Tab-separated table of C-alpha atoms and ligand atoms in Angstrom:
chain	number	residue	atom	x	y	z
A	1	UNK	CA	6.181	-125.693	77.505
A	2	UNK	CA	3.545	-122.870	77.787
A	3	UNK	CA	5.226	-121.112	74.888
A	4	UNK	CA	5.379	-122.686	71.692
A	5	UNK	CA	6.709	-120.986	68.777
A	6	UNK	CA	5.761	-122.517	65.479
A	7	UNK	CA	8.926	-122.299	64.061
A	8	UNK	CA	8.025	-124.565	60.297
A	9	UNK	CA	9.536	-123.257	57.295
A	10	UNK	CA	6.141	-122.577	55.439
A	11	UNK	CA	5.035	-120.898	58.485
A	12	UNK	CA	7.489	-118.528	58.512
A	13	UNK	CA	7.527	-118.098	54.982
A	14	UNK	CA	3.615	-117.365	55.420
A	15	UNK	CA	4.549	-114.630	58.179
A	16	UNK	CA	7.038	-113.026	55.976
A	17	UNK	CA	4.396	-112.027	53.753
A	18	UNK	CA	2.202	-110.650	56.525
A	19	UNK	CA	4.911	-108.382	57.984
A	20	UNK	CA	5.597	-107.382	54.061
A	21	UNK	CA	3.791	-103.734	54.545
A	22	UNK	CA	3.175	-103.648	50.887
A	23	UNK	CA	1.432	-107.042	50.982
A	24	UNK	CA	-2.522	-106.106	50.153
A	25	UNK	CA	-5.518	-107.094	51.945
A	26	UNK	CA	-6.637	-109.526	49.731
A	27	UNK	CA	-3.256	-111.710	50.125
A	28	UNK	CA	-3.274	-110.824	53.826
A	29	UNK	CA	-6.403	-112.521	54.554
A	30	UNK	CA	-5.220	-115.180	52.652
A	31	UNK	CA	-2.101	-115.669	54.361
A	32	UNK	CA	-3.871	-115.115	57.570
A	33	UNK	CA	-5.689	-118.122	56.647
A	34	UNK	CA	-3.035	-120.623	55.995
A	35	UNK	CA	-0.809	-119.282	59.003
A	36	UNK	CA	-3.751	-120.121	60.906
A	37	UNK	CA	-4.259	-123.488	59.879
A	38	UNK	CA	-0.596	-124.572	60.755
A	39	UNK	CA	-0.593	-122.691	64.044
A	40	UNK	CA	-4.661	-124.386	65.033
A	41	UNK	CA	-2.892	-127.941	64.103
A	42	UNK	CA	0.077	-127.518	66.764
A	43	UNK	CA	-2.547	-125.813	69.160
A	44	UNK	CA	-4.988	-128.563	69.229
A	45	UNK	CA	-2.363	-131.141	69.761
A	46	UNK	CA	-3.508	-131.962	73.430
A	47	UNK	CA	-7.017	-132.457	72.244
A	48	UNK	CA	-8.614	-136.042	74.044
A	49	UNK	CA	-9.015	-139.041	71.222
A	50	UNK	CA	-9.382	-142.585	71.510
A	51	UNK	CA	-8.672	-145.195	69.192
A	52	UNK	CA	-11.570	-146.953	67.572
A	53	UNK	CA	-12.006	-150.125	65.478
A	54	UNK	CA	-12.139	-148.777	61.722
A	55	UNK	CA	-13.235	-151.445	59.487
A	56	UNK	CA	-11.044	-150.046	55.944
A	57	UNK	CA	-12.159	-151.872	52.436
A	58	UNK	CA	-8.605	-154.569	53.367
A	59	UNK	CA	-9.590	-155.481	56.582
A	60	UNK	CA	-10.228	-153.780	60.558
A	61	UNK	CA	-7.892	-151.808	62.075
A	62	UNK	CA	-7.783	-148.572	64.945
A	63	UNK	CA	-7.812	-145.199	64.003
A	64	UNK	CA	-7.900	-141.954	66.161
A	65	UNK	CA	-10.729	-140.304	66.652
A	66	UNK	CA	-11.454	-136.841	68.126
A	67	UNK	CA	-13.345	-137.397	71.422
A	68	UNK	CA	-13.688	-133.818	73.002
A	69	UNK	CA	-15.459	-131.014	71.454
A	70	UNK	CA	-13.798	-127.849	70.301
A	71	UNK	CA	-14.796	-124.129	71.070
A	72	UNK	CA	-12.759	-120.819	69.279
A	73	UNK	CA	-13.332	-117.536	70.469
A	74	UNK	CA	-12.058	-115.024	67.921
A	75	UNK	CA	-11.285	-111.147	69.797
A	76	UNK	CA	-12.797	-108.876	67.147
A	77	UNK	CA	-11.953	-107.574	65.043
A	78	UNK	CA	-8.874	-108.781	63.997
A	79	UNK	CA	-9.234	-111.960	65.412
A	80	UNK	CA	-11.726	-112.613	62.694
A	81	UNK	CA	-9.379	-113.211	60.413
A	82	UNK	CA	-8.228	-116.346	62.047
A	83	UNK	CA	-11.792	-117.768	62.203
A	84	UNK	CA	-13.140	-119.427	59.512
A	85	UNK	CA	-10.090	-121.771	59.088
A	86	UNK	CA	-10.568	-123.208	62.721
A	87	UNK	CA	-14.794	-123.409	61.292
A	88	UNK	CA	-13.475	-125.669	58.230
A	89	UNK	CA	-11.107	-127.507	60.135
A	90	UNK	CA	-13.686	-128.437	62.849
A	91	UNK	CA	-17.125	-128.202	61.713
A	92	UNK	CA	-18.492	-128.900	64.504
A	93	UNK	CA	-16.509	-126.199	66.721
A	94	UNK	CA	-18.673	-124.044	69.232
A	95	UNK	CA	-18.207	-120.038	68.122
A	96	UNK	CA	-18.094	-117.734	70.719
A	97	UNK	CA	-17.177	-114.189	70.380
A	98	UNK	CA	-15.456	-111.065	72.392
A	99	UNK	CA	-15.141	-107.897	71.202
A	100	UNK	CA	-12.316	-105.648	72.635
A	101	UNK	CA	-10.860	-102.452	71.165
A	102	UNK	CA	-7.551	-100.738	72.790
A	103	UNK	CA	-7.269	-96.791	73.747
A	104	UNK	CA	-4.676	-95.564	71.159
A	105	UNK	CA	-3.194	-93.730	73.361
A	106	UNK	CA	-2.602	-95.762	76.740
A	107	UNK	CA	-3.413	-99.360	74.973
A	108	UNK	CA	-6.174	-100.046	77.774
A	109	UNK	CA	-8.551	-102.315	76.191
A	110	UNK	CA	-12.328	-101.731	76.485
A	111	UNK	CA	-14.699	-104.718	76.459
A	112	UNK	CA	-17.439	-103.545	73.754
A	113	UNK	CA	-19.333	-107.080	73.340
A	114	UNK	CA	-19.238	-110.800	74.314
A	115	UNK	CA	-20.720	-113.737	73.312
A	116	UNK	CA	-20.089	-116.857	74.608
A	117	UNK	CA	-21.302	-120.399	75.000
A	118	UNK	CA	-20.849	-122.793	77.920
A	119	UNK	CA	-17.164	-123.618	77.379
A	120	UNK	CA	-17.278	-126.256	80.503
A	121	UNK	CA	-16.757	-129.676	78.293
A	122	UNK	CA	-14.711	-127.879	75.480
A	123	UNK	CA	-11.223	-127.429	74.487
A	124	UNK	CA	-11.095	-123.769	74.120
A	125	UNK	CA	-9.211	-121.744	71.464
A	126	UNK	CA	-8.802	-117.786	71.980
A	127	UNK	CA	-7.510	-116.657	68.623
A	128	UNK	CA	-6.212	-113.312	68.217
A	129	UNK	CA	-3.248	-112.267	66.134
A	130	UNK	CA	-1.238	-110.001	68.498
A	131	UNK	CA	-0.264	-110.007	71.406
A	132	UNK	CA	1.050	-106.967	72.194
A	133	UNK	CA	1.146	-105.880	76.318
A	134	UNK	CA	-1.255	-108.968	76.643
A	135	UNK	CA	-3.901	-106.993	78.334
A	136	UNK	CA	-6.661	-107.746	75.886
A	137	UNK	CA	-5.577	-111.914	75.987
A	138	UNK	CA	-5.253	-111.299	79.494
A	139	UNK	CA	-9.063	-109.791	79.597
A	140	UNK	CA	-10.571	-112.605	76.806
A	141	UNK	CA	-9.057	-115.157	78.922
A	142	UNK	CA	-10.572	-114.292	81.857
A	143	UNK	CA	-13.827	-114.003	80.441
A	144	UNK	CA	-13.918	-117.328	78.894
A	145	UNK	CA	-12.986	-119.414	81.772
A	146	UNK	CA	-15.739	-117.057	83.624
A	147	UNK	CA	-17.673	-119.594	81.421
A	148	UNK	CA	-16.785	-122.848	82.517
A	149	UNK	CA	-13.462	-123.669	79.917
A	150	UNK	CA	-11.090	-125.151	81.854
A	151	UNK	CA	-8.490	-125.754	78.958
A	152	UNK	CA	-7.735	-122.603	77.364
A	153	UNK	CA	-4.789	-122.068	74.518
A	154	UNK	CA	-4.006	-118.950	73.573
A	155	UNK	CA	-3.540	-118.752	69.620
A	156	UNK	CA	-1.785	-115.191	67.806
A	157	UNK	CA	0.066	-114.632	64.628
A	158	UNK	CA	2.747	-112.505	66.193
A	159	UNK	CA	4.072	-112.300	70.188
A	160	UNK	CA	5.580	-109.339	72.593
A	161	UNK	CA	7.887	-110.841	75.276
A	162	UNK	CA	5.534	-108.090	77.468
A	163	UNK	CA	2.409	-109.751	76.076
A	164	UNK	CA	3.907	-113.293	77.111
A	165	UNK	CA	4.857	-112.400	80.600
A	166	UNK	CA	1.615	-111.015	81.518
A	167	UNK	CA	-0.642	-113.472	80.038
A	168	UNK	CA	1.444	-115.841	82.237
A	169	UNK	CA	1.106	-113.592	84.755
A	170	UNK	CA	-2.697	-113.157	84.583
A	171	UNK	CA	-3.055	-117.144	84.109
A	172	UNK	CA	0.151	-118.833	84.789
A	173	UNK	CA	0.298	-122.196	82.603
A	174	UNK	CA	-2.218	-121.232	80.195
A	175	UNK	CA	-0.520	-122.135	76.693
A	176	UNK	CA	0.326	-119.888	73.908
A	177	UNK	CA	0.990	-120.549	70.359
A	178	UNK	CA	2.594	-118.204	67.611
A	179	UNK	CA	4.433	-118.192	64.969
A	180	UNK	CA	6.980	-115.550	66.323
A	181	UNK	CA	8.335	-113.911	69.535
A	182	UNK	CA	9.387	-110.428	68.721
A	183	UNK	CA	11.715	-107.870	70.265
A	184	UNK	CA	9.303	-106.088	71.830
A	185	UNK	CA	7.109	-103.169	71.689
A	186	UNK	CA	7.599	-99.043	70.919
A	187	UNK	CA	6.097	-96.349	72.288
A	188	UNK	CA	2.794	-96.868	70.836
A	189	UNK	CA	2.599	-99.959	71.890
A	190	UNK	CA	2.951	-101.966	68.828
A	191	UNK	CA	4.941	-104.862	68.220
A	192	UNK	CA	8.339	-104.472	67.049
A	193	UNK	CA	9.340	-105.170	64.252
A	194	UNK	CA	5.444	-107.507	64.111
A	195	UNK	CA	3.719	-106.265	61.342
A	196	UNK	CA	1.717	-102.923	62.082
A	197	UNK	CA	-2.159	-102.747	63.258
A	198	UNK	CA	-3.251	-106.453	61.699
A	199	UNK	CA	-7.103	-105.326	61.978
A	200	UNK	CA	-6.339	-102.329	59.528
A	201	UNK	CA	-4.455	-104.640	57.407
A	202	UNK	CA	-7.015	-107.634	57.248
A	203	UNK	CA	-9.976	-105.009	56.280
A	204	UNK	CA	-8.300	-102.328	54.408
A	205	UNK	CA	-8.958	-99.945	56.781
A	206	UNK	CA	-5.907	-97.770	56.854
B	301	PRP	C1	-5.428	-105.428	68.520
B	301	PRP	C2	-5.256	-106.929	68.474
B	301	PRP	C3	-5.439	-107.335	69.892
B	301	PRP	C4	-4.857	-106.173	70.650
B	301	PRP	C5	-3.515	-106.568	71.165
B	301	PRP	O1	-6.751	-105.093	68.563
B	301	PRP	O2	-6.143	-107.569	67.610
B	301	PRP	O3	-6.789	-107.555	70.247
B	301	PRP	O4	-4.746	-105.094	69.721
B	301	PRP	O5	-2.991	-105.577	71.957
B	301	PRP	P1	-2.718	-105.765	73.501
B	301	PRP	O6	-2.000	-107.061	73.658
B	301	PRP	O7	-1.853	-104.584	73.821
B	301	PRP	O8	-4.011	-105.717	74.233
B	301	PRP	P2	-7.280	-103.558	68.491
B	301	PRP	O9	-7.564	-103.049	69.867
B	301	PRP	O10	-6.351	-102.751	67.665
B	301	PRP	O11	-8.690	-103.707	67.804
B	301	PRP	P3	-9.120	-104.240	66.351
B	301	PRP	O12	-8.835	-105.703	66.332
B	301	PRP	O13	-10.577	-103.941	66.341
B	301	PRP	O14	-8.356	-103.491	65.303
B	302	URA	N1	-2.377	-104.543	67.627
B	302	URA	C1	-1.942	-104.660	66.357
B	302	URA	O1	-2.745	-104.832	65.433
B	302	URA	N2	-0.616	-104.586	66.134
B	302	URA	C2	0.275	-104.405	67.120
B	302	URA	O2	1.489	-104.345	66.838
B	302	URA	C3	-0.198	-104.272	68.435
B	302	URA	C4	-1.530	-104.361	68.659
């Protein structure tokens, strides 16, 4: 199913407080954080592993063991703030980085910087928080399998049924997990009801 919404209590209860607008920066980042965490696990369930012989203190068994390497590719800014959990999680992840920034008034995002690795042998993450009309996943996207990653899963906080359709549109069966689907968007182009502009909110930049 190329949309997955991560629909665990604690995740939503985590969400709550990010769409609370008098929730503070410092909490935001750290519910940014664990939201993160719970929506990486479900999005690195495809990952390749094998079993291996595990020799415990009792006596030999198998145990799973990650077998493909792992690249995240945060869209800055607010992506950011969905980073350094994926870094702890999987120290040995590959970092790239794409920076994007949308015209307030027609929500056309500009490319302003990228970074990337060769993605070609790695399980690639794209983390950013919202996806709004999808034209800034549908640009990072692009980008990053313009550098070899063949597996790419789309990873935001908070989803536009507009963002959905043309990410799938741009790269039909790319995967995309979130913690929530929204109505839609207004006539600004944020997410309705989402949770306002998440960059501002993660750096205190209102
Ligand atoms: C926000 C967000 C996404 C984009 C989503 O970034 O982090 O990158 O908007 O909107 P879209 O789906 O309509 O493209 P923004 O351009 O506000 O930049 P920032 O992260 O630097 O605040
Ligand atoms: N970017 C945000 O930060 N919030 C939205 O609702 C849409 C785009």
């Amino acid at each position: 199913m190329p949309l997955n919404v991560v629909d665990h209590p604690l995740a939503q209860h985590l969400l709550a407080g990010l769409r609370d607008k008098s929730t503070p920066p410092e909490v935001f980042r750290r519910l940014s954080w664990n939201l993160t965490t719970m929506l990486v696990i479900e999005a690195t369930r495809a990952i390749r592993s094998e079993l291996r012989s595990i020799v415990t203190p009792i006596k030999t068994t198998s145990g799973q063991i990650l077998t493909e390497g792992l690249a995240v590719v945060p869209v800055l800014r607010a992506g950011l703030g969905m980073l350094e959990p994926v870094v702890q999680m999987f120290p040995d992840v590959a970092v790239g980085y794409i920076g994007l920034e949308r015209n307030e008034d027609t929500a056309v995002a500009r490319s302003y910087y990228s970074k990337l690795p060769d993605l070609s042998n790695r399980y690639t993450l794209c983390v950013d928080p919202m996806l709004a009309t999808g034209g800034s996943a549908a640009q990072a996207v692009s980008l990053i399998k313009g550098h070899g990653a063949k597996t790419v899963v789309m990873v935001c906080v908070v989803a536009a049924p507009e963002g959905v359709d043309r990410l799938e549109t741009s790269h039909p069966g790319i995967h995309i997990y979130t913690a929530a689907l929204d109505e839609g968007l207004n006539e600004k182009h944020y997410i309705v009801p989402g949770l306002g502009d998440f960059g501002d909110r993660l750096y205190g930049t209102f």
